[in-house]
mmCIF file of C-alpha atoms in Angstrom:
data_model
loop_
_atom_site.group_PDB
_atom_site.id
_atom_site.type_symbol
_atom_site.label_atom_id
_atom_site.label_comp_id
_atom_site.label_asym_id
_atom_site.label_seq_id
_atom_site.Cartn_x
_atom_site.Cartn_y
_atom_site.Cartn_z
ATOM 1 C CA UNK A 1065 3.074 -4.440 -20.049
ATOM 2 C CA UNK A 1066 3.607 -2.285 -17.142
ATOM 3 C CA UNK A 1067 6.325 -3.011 -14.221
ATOM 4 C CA UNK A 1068 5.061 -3.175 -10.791
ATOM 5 C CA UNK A 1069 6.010 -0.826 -8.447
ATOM 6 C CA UNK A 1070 7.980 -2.429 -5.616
ATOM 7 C CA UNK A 1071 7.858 -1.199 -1.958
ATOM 8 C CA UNK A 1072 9.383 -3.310 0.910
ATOM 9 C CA UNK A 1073 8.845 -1.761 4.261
ATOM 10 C CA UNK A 1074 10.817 -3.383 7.513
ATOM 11 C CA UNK A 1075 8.701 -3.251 11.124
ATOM 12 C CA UNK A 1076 9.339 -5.369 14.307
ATOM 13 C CA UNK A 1077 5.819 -5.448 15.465
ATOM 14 C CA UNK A 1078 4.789 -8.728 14.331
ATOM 15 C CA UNK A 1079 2.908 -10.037 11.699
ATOM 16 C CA UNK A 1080 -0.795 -9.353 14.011
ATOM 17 C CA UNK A 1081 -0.255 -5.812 14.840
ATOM 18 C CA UNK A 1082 1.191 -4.789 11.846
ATOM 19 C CA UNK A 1083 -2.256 -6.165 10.373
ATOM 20 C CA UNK A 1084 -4.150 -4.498 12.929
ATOM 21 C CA UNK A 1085 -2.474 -0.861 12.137
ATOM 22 C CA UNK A 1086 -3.102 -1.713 8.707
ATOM 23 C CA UNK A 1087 -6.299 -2.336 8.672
ATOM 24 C CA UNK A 1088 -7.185 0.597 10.912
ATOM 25 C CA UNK A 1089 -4.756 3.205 9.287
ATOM 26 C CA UNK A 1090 -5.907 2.856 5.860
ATOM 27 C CA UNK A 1091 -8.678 4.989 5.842
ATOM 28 C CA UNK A 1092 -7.163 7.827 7.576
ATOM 29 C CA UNK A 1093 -4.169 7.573 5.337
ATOM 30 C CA UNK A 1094 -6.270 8.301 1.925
ATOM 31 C CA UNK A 1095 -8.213 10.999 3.534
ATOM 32 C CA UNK A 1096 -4.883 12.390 4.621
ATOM 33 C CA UNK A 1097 -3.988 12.473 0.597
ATOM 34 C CA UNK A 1098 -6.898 14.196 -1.619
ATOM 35 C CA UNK A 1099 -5.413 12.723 -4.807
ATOM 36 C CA UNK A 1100 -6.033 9.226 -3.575
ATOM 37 C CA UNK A 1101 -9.107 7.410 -2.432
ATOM 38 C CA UNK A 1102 -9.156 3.430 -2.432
ATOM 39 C CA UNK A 1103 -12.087 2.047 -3.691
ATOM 40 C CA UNK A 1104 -11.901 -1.385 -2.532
ATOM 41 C CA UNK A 1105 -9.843 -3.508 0.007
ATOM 42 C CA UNK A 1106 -10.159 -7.290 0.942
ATOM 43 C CA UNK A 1107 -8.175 -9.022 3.356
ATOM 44 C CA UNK A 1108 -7.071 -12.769 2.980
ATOM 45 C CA UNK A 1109 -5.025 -13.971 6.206
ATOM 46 C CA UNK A 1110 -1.974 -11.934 6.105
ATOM 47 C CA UNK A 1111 -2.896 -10.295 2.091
ATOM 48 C CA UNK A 1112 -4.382 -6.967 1.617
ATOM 49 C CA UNK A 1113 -5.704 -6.831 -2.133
ATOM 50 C CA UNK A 1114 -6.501 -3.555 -2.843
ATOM 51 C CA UNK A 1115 -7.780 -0.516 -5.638
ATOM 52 C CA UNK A 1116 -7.629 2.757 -5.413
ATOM 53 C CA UNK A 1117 -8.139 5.546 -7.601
ATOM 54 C CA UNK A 1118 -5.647 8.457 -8.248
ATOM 55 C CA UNK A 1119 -5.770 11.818 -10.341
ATOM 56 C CA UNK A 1120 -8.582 10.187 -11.941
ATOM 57 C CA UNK A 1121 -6.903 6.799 -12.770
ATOM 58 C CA UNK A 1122 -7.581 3.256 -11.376
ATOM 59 C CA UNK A 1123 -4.988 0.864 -10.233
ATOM 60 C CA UNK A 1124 -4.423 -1.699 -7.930
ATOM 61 C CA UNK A 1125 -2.138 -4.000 -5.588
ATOM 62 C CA UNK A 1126 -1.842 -6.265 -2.847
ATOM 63 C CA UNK A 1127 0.240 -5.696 0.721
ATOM 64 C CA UNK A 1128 1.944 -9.186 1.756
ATOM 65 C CA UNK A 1129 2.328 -9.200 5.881
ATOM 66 C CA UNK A 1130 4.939 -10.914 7.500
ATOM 67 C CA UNK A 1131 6.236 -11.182 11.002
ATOM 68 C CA UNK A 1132 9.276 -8.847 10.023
ATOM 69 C CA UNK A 1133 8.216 -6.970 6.270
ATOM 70 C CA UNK A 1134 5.503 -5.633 4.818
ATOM 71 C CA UNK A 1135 5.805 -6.337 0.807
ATOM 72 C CA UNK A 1136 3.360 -3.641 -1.321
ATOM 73 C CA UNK A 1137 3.131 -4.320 -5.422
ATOM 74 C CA UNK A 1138 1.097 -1.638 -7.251
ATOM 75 C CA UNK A 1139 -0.034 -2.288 -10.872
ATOM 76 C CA UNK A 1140 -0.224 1.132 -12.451
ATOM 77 C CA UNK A 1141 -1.737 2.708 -15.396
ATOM 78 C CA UNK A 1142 -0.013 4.468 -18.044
ATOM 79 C CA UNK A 1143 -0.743 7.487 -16.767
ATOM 80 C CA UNK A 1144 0.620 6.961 -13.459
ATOM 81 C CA UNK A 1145 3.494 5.465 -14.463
ATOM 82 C CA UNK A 1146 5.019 8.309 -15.295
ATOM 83 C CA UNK A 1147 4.662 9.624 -11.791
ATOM 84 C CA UNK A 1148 5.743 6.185 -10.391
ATOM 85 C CA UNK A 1149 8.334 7.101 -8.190
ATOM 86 C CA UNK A 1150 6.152 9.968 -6.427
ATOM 87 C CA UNK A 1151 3.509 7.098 -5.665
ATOM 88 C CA UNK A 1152 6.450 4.353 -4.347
ATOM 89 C CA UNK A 1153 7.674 7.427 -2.179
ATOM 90 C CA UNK A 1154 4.105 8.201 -1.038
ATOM 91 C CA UNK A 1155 2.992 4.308 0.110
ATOM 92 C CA UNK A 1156 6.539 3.832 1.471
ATOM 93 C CA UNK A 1157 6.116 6.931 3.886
ATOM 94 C CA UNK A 1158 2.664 6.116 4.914
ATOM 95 C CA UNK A 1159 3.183 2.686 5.264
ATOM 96 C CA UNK A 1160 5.919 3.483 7.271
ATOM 97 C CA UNK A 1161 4.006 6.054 10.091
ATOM 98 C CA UNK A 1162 1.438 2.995 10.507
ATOM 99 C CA UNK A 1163 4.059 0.963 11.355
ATOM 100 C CA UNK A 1164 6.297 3.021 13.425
ATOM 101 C CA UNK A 1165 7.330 1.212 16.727
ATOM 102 C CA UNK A 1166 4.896 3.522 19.316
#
């Protein structure tokens, strides 16, 4: 069985706007990335569960929003695994400019 991929990014905007620049970044950040285009994304309350396809592989994940944290775990295939650190660097960075203080 795979491991998850792990990324915990820090904001102090509050669990509602960090939802709202979320949920309206997304889109912009896949079209940003060519490799990547998600393919599905459902929000629960504060839980983005999501799936996205990469060089031709499928995985998926969920985002946990709190009032402090944003907590991302990615399932990947085999295939991506190998290139796991390159995609926790990626979603850590994008996450990040969404929820840069403005």
């Amino acid at each position: 069985m795979t491991k998850p991929v792990l990324v915990t990014i820090p904001h102090s905007l509050g669990r509602e706007e960090a939802i709202r620049r979320l949920k309206s970044g997304l889109g912009s950040a896949s079209a940003s990335l060519p490799v990547l285009k998600i393919d599905e994304e459902t929000w629960t309350d504060n839980r983005l569960a999501f799936r996205f396809t990469a060089l031709g592989q499928t995985a998926e994940g969920t985002a946990d929003v709190e009032d402090d944290s944003v907590r991302i775990e990615v399932l990947l295939p085999w295939f991506l695994q190998k290139v796991a650190e390159v995609v926790q660097s990626t979603i850590k960075s994008r996450a990040q400019i969404l929820l840069e203080k403005k």
